[in-house]
């Protein structure tokens, strides 16, 4: 469910952000251009995404994703153009980290044989959900005169994801082998053990 919600959220925000900024007074599209320019900014922090997964694991990373998701979606409810810069920065990192964690989780959990099938199924479901963005946006625009309701909808959809993240953390605490962190630690231990053996061999020679 979490990939569906996050996929719906990111696609929705990319779609209604310009309208939201216009509603807040961005008549010359200055902030809309800033948002577009900041989308690739997540490349700066991309090494941290990998460290989050390998050092802290899936539960921490998905928890951090929820924090970023709630941050940018809540900020969009605030009637301030300047504060939207916070939403821009958190969203671009949220989006990049989501796809990084999502594909890593699928590959680690389902393996090479079923990864493609599961990913295709989820991508198809996200595509169907994307068709709901237009009707939802039209509903809020028609009945409330703005698209702030889309942000409320996104926040509401994220709440069950919070419970699922707690459940994931509990599951991985019982079965740590299901976490990418344990696999990374195992490889690190094996590498360190191999280096120790090489040192001992050189010393004995």
PDB file of C-alpha atoms in Angstrom:
ATOM      1  CA  UNK A   1       0.000   0.000   0.000  1.00  0.00           C
ATOM      2  CA  UNK A   2       2.825   2.396   0.851  1.00  0.00           C
ATOM      3  CA  UNK A   3       4.274   2.484  -2.707  1.00  0.00           C
ATOM      4  CA  UNK A   4       0.788   3.221  -4.062  1.00  0.00           C
ATOM      5  CA  UNK A   5       0.242   6.094  -1.636  1.00  0.00           C
ATOM      6  CA  UNK A   6       3.669   7.612  -2.176  1.00  0.00           C
ATOM      7  CA  UNK A   7       3.389   7.247  -5.961  1.00  0.00           C
ATOM      8  CA  UNK A   8      -0.019   8.927  -5.893  1.00  0.00           C
ATOM      9  CA  UNK A   9       1.325  11.686  -3.630  1.00  0.00           C
ATOM     10  CA  UNK A  10       4.354  12.552  -5.742  1.00  0.00           C
ATOM     11  CA  UNK A  11       2.396  12.554  -9.004  1.00  0.00           C
ATOM     12  CA  UNK A  12      -0.365  14.657  -7.445  1.00  0.00           C
ATOM     13  CA  UNK A  13       1.986  17.311  -6.110  1.00  0.00           C
ATOM     14  CA  UNK A  14       3.804  17.605  -9.419  1.00  0.00           C
ATOM     15  CA  UNK A  15       0.423  18.144 -11.046  1.00  0.00           C
ATOM     16  CA  UNK A  16      -1.258  20.640  -8.723  1.00  0.00           C
ATOM     17  CA  UNK A  17       1.773  22.547  -7.413  1.00  0.00           C
ATOM     18  CA  UNK A  18       1.643  25.279 -10.079  1.00  0.00           C
ATOM     19  CA  UNK A  19      -2.048  25.863  -9.391  1.00  0.00           C
ATOM     20  CA  UNK A  20      -1.351  25.978  -5.657  1.00  0.00           C
ATOM     21  CA  UNK A  21       1.426  28.534  -6.094  1.00  0.00           C
ATOM     22  CA  UNK A  22      -0.816  30.692  -8.272  1.00  0.00           C
ATOM     23  CA  UNK A  23      -3.484  30.543  -5.555  1.00  0.00           C
ATOM     24  CA  UNK A  24      -0.874  31.762  -3.054  1.00  0.00           C
ATOM     25  CA  UNK A  25       0.051  34.720  -5.273  1.00  0.00           C
ATOM     26  CA  UNK A  26       2.807  33.472  -7.569  1.00  0.00           C
ATOM     27  CA  UNK A  27       1.469  35.492 -10.498  1.00  0.00           C
ATOM     28  CA  UNK A  28       4.812  35.768 -12.318  1.00  0.00           C
ATOM     29  CA  UNK A  29       5.611  32.037 -11.840  1.00  0.00           C
ATOM     30  CA  UNK A  30       8.825  32.823  -9.961  1.00  0.00           C
ATOM     31  CA  UNK A  31       8.265  30.145  -7.339  1.00  0.00           C
ATOM     32  CA  UNK A  32       7.081  27.669  -9.957  1.00  0.00           C
ATOM     33  CA  UNK A  33      10.392  28.124 -11.764  1.00  0.00           C
ATOM     34  CA  UNK A  34      12.303  27.727  -8.489  1.00  0.00           C
ATOM     35  CA  UNK A  35      10.440  24.475  -7.842  1.00  0.00           C
ATOM     36  CA  UNK A  36      11.383  23.140 -11.279  1.00  0.00           C
ATOM     37  CA  UNK A  37      15.015  24.151 -10.785  1.00  0.00           C
ATOM     38  CA  UNK A  38      15.184  22.431  -7.379  1.00  0.00           C
ATOM     39  CA  UNK A  39      13.889  19.050  -8.564  1.00  0.00           C
ATOM     40  CA  UNK A  40      17.393  17.750  -9.431  1.00  0.00           C
ATOM     41  CA  UNK A  41      18.798  19.071  -6.128  1.00  0.00           C
ATOM     42  CA  UNK A  42      18.315  15.661  -4.514  1.00  0.00           C
ATOM     43  CA  UNK A  43      21.471  14.508  -6.334  1.00  0.00           C
ATOM     44  CA  UNK A  44      23.459  16.387  -3.695  1.00  0.00           C
ATOM     45  CA  UNK A  45      22.008  14.218  -0.945  1.00  0.00           C
ATOM     46  CA  UNK A  46      21.834  10.939  -2.875  1.00  0.00           C
ATOM     47  CA  UNK A  47      24.818   9.391  -0.994  1.00  0.00           C
ATOM     48  CA  UNK A  48      22.838   9.854   2.216  1.00  0.00           C
ATOM     49  CA  UNK A  49      19.999   7.764   0.814  1.00  0.00           C
ATOM     50  CA  UNK A  50      22.302   4.775   0.399  1.00  0.00           C
ATOM     51  CA  UNK A  51      23.799   5.289   3.849  1.00  0.00           C
ATOM     52  CA  UNK A  52      20.331   5.415   5.362  1.00  0.00           C
ATOM     53  CA  UNK A  53      19.491   2.026   3.868  1.00  0.00           C
ATOM     54  CA  UNK A  54      22.769   0.239   4.575  1.00  0.00           C
ATOM     55  CA  UNK A  55      23.444   1.721   8.009  1.00  0.00           C
ATOM     56  CA  UNK A  56      19.925   2.095   9.451  1.00  0.00           C
ATOM     57  CA  UNK A  57      17.778  -0.279   7.388  1.00  0.00           C
ATOM     58  CA  UNK A  58      14.349  -0.242   5.810  1.00  0.00           C
ATOM     59  CA  UNK A  59      12.304   0.749   8.866  1.00  0.00           C
ATOM     60  CA  UNK A  60      14.376   3.860   9.561  1.00  0.00           C
ATOM     61  CA  UNK A  61      14.437   4.856   5.890  1.00  0.00           C
ATOM     62  CA  UNK A  62      10.688   4.478   5.418  1.00  0.00           C
ATOM     63  CA  UNK A  63      10.139   6.349   8.667  1.00  0.00           C
ATOM     64  CA  UNK A  64      12.319   9.177   7.364  1.00  0.00           C
ATOM     65  CA  UNK A  65      10.311   9.110   4.136  1.00  0.00           C
ATOM     66  CA  UNK A  66       7.101   9.556   6.103  1.00  0.00           C
ATOM     67  CA  UNK A  67       8.624  12.483   7.980  1.00  0.00           C
ATOM     68  CA  UNK A  68       9.595  14.179   4.720  1.00  0.00           C
ATOM     69  CA  UNK A  69       6.200  13.370   3.208  1.00  0.00           C
ATOM     70  CA  UNK A  70       4.250  14.824   6.094  1.00  0.00           C
ATOM     71  CA  UNK A  71       6.544  17.874   6.108  1.00  0.00           C
ATOM     72  CA  UNK A  72       6.041  18.955   2.510  1.00  0.00           C
ATOM     73  CA  UNK A  73       2.334  18.106   2.450  1.00  0.00           C
ATOM     74  CA  UNK A  74       1.639  20.042   5.663  1.00  0.00           C
ATOM     75  CA  UNK A  75       3.664  23.043   4.460  1.00  0.00           C
ATOM     76  CA  UNK A  76       1.489  23.216   1.324  1.00  0.00           C
ATOM     77  CA  UNK A  77      -1.445  24.001   3.617  1.00  0.00           C
ATOM     78  CA  UNK A  78       0.277  27.135   4.933  1.00  0.00           C
ATOM     79  CA  UNK A  79      -0.661  30.404   3.157  1.00  0.00           C
ATOM     80  CA  UNK A  80       2.896  31.552   2.537  1.00  0.00           C
ATOM     81  CA  UNK A  81       4.869  31.471  -0.686  1.00  0.00           C
ATOM     82  CA  UNK A  82       8.211  31.713   1.101  1.00  0.00           C
ATOM     83  CA  UNK A  83       7.429  28.685   3.265  1.00  0.00           C
ATOM     84  CA  UNK A  84       6.780  26.696   0.090  1.00  0.00           C
ATOM     85  CA  UNK A  85      10.550  26.655  -0.389  1.00  0.00           C
ATOM     86  CA  UNK A  86      10.636  24.208   2.530  1.00  0.00           C
ATOM     87  CA  UNK A  87       8.089  22.063   0.714  1.00  0.00           C
ATOM     88  CA  UNK A  88      10.199  22.187  -2.462  1.00  0.00           C
ATOM     89  CA  UNK A  89      13.366  20.997  -0.722  1.00  0.00           C
ATOM     90  CA  UNK A  90      11.687  18.261   1.301  1.00  0.00           C
ATOM     91  CA  UNK A  91       9.649  17.061  -1.664  1.00  0.00           C
ATOM     92  CA  UNK A  92      12.579  16.685  -4.048  1.00  0.00           C
ATOM     93  CA  UNK A  93      14.482  14.608  -1.472  1.00  0.00           C
ATOM     94  CA  UNK A  94      11.343  12.690  -0.522  1.00  0.00           C
ATOM     95  CA  UNK A  95      10.751  11.770  -4.158  1.00  0.00           C
ATOM     96  CA  UNK A  96      14.328  10.635  -4.807  1.00  0.00           C
ATOM     97  CA  UNK A  97      14.599   8.701  -1.545  1.00  0.00           C
ATOM     98  CA  UNK A  98      11.244   7.037  -2.163  1.00  0.00           C
ATOM     99  CA  UNK A  99      12.305   5.537  -5.479  1.00  0.00           C
ATOM    100  CA  UNK A 100      15.697   4.540  -4.076  1.00  0.00           C
ATOM    101  CA  UNK A 101      14.190   2.773  -1.058  1.00  0.00           C
ATOM    102  CA  UNK A 102      11.291   1.354  -3.071  1.00  0.00           C
ATOM    103  CA  UNK A 103      13.405  -0.443  -5.675  1.00  0.00           C
ATOM    104  CA  UNK A 104      15.907  -1.612  -3.052  1.00  0.00           C
ATOM    105  CA  UNK A 105      13.112  -3.023  -0.903  1.00  0.00           C
ATOM    106  CA  UNK A 106      11.502  -4.863  -3.823  1.00  0.00           C
ATOM    107  CA  UNK A 107      14.780  -6.363  -4.997  1.00  0.00           C
ATOM    108  CA  UNK A 108      15.822  -7.423  -1.500  1.00  0.00           C
ATOM    109  CA  UNK A 109      12.433  -8.805  -0.496  1.00  0.00           C
ATOM    110  CA  UNK A 110      11.262 -10.533  -3.678  1.00  0.00           C
ATOM    111  CA  UNK A 111      14.546 -11.387  -5.376  1.00  0.00           C
ATOM    112  CA  UNK A 112      15.507 -11.314  -9.035  1.00  0.00           C
ATOM    113  CA  UNK A 113      12.878 -13.768 -10.228  1.00  0.00           C
ATOM    114  CA  UNK A 114       9.788 -11.925  -9.002  1.00  0.00           C
ATOM    115  CA  UNK A 115      11.088  -8.356  -8.742  1.00  0.00           C
ATOM    116  CA  UNK A 116       9.981  -7.432 -12.268  1.00  0.00           C
ATOM    117  CA  UNK A 117       6.506  -8.920 -11.877  1.00  0.00           C
ATOM    118  CA  UNK A 118       5.829  -7.224  -8.542  1.00  0.00           C
ATOM    119  CA  UNK A 119       7.152  -3.899  -9.792  1.00  0.00           C
ATOM    120  CA  UNK A 120       5.014  -4.101 -12.943  1.00  0.00           C
ATOM    121  CA  UNK A 121       1.903  -4.876 -10.890  1.00  0.00           C
ATOM    122  CA  UNK A 122       2.511  -1.940  -8.521  1.00  0.00           C
ATOM    123  CA  UNK A 123       3.326   0.407 -11.403  1.00  0.00           C
ATOM    124  CA  UNK A 124       0.049  -0.546 -13.085  1.00  0.00           C
ATOM    125  CA  UNK A 125      -1.890   0.162  -9.896  1.00  0.00           C
ATOM    126  CA  UNK A 126      -0.157   3.536  -9.497  1.00  0.00           C
ATOM    127  CA  UNK A 127      -1.059   4.364 -13.090  1.00  0.00           C
ATOM    128  CA  UNK A 128      -4.718   3.600 -12.401  1.00  0.00           C
ATOM    129  CA  UNK A 129      -4.586   5.762  -9.271  1.00  0.00           C
ATOM    130  CA  UNK A 130      -3.080   8.576 -11.334  1.00  0.00           C
ATOM    131  CA  UNK A 131      -6.320   8.729 -13.304  1.00  0.00           C
ATOM    132  CA  UNK A 132      -8.028   9.746 -10.041  1.00  0.00           C
ATOM    133  CA  UNK A 133      -5.868  12.837  -9.613  1.00  0.00           C
ATOM    134  CA  UNK A 134      -7.804  14.873 -12.180  1.00  0.00           C
ATOM    135  CA  UNK A 135     -11.285  14.101 -10.779  1.00  0.00           C
ATOM    136  CA  UNK A 136     -10.074  14.706  -7.210  1.00  0.00           C
ATOM    137  CA  UNK A 137      -8.500  18.038  -8.144  1.00  0.00           C
ATOM    138  CA  UNK A 138     -11.649  19.071 -10.037  1.00  0.00           C
ATOM    139  CA  UNK A 139     -13.806  18.161  -7.037  1.00  0.00           C
ATOM    140  CA  UNK A 140     -11.794  20.293  -4.607  1.00  0.00           C
ATOM    141  CA  UNK A 141     -11.509  23.173  -7.061  1.00  0.00           C
ATOM    142  CA  UNK A 142     -15.238  23.152  -7.751  1.00  0.00           C
ATOM    143  CA  UNK A 143     -16.435  22.817  -4.168  1.00  0.00           C
ATOM    144  CA  UNK A 144     -13.729  24.719  -2.259  1.00  0.00           C
ATOM    145  CA  UNK A 145     -12.241  27.062  -4.841  1.00  0.00           C
ATOM    146  CA  UNK A 146      -8.677  25.770  -4.404  1.00  0.00           C
ATOM    147  CA  UNK A 147      -6.610  22.593  -4.326  1.00  0.00           C
ATOM    148  CA  UNK A 148      -5.653  22.603  -0.663  1.00  0.00           C
ATOM    149  CA  UNK A 149      -7.958  19.622  -0.285  1.00  0.00           C
ATOM    150  CA  UNK A 150      -5.451  17.595  -2.309  1.00  0.00           C
ATOM    151  CA  UNK A 151      -2.874  18.161   0.424  1.00  0.00           C
ATOM    152  CA  UNK A 152      -5.374  17.063   3.066  1.00  0.00           C
ATOM    153  CA  UNK A 153      -6.118  13.953   1.000  1.00  0.00           C
ATOM    154  CA  UNK A 154      -2.398  13.132   0.716  1.00  0.00           C
ATOM    155  CA  UNK A 155      -1.890  13.556   4.473  1.00  0.00           C
ATOM    156  CA  UNK A 156      -4.875  11.317   5.160  1.00  0.00           C
ATOM    157  CA  UNK A 157      -3.565   8.613   2.834  1.00  0.00           C
ATOM    158  CA  UNK A 158      -0.170   8.700   4.531  1.00  0.00           C
ATOM    159  CA  UNK A 159      -1.594   7.865   7.960  1.00  0.00           C
ATOM    160  CA  UNK A 160      -2.066   4.115   7.246  1.00  0.00           C
ATOM    161  CA  UNK A 161       1.478   4.071   5.840  1.00  0.00           C
ATOM    162  CA  UNK A 162       2.702   5.144   9.279  1.00  0.00           C
ATOM    163  CA  UNK A 163       1.106   2.084  10.862  1.00  0.00           C
ATOM    164  CA  UNK A 164       2.597  -0.151   8.170  1.00  0.00           C
ATOM    165  CA  UNK A 165       6.055   1.296   8.832  1.00  0.00           C
ATOM    166  CA  UNK A 166       5.737   0.487  12.532  1.00  0.00           C
ATOM    167  CA  UNK A 167       4.643  -3.016  11.586  1.00  0.00           C
ATOM    168  CA  UNK A 168       7.640  -3.349   9.268  1.00  0.00           C
ATOM    169  CA  UNK A 169       9.991  -2.261  12.064  1.00  0.00           C
ATOM    170  CA  UNK A 170       8.473  -4.867  14.363  1.00  0.00           C
ATOM    171  CA  UNK A 171       8.769  -7.581  11.728  1.00  0.00           C
ATOM    172  CA  UNK A 172      12.415  -6.775  10.984  1.00  0.00           C
ATOM    173  CA  UNK A 173      13.258  -6.794  14.675  1.00  0.00           C
ATOM    174  CA  UNK A 174      12.060 -10.422  14.767  1.00  0.00           C
ATOM    175  CA  UNK A 175      13.474 -11.386  11.365  1.00  0.00           C
ATOM    176  CA  UNK A 176      16.545  -9.155  10.853  1.00  0.00           C
ATOM    177  CA  UNK A 177      17.646 -11.124   7.787  1.00  0.00           C
ATOM    178  CA  UNK A 178      14.838  -9.398   5.889  1.00  0.00           C
ATOM    179  CA  UNK A 179      16.586  -6.048   6.287  1.00  0.00           C
ATOM    180  CA  UNK A 180      19.122  -4.824   3.756  1.00  0.00           C
ATOM    181  CA  UNK A 181      21.200  -3.559   6.682  1.00  0.00           C
ATOM    182  CA  UNK A 182      21.883  -7.113   7.887  1.00  0.00           C
ATOM    183  CA  UNK A 183      23.006  -8.184   4.425  1.00  0.00           C
ATOM    184  CA  UNK A 184      25.336  -5.203   4.148  1.00  0.00           C
ATOM    185  CA  UNK A 185      26.736  -5.939   7.614  1.00  0.00           C
ATOM    186  CA  UNK A 186      27.264  -9.579   6.668  1.00  0.00           C
ATOM    187  CA  UNK A 187      29.258  -8.598   3.586  1.00  0.00           C
ATOM    188  CA  UNK A 188      31.288  -6.130   5.647  1.00  0.00           C
ATOM    189  CA  UNK A 189      32.081  -8.809   8.251  1.00  0.00           C
ATOM    190  CA  UNK A 190      33.099 -11.281   5.552  1.00  0.00           C
ATOM    191  CA  UNK A 191      35.344  -8.683   3.928  1.00  0.00           C
ATOM    192  CA  UNK A 192      36.938  -7.844   7.267  1.00  0.00           C
ATOM    193  CA  UNK A 193      37.420 -11.534   8.023  1.00  0.00           C
ATOM    194  CA  UNK A 194      39.069 -12.060   4.642  1.00  0.00           C
ATOM    195  CA  UNK A 195      41.444  -9.168   5.251  1.00  0.00           C
ATOM    196  CA  UNK A 196      42.332 -10.574   8.678  1.00  0.00           C
ATOM    197  CA  UNK A 197      43.159 -13.958   7.154  1.00  0.00           C
ATOM    198  CA  UNK A 198      45.344 -12.298   4.521  1.00  0.00           C
ATOM    199  CA  UNK A 199      47.250 -10.411   7.212  1.00  0.00           C
ATOM    200  CA  UNK A 200      47.761 -13.595   9.218  1.00  0.00           C
ATOM    201  CA  UNK A 201      48.951 -15.441   6.121  1.00  0.00           C
ATOM    202  CA  UNK A 202      51.454 -12.718   5.323  1.00  0.00           C
ATOM    203  CA  UNK A 203      52.679 -12.689   8.915  1.00  0.00           C
ATOM    204  CA  UNK A 204      53.187 -16.464   9.004  1.00  0.00           C
ATOM    205  CA  UNK A 205      54.993 -16.389   5.662  1.00  0.00           C
TER     206      UNK A 205
END
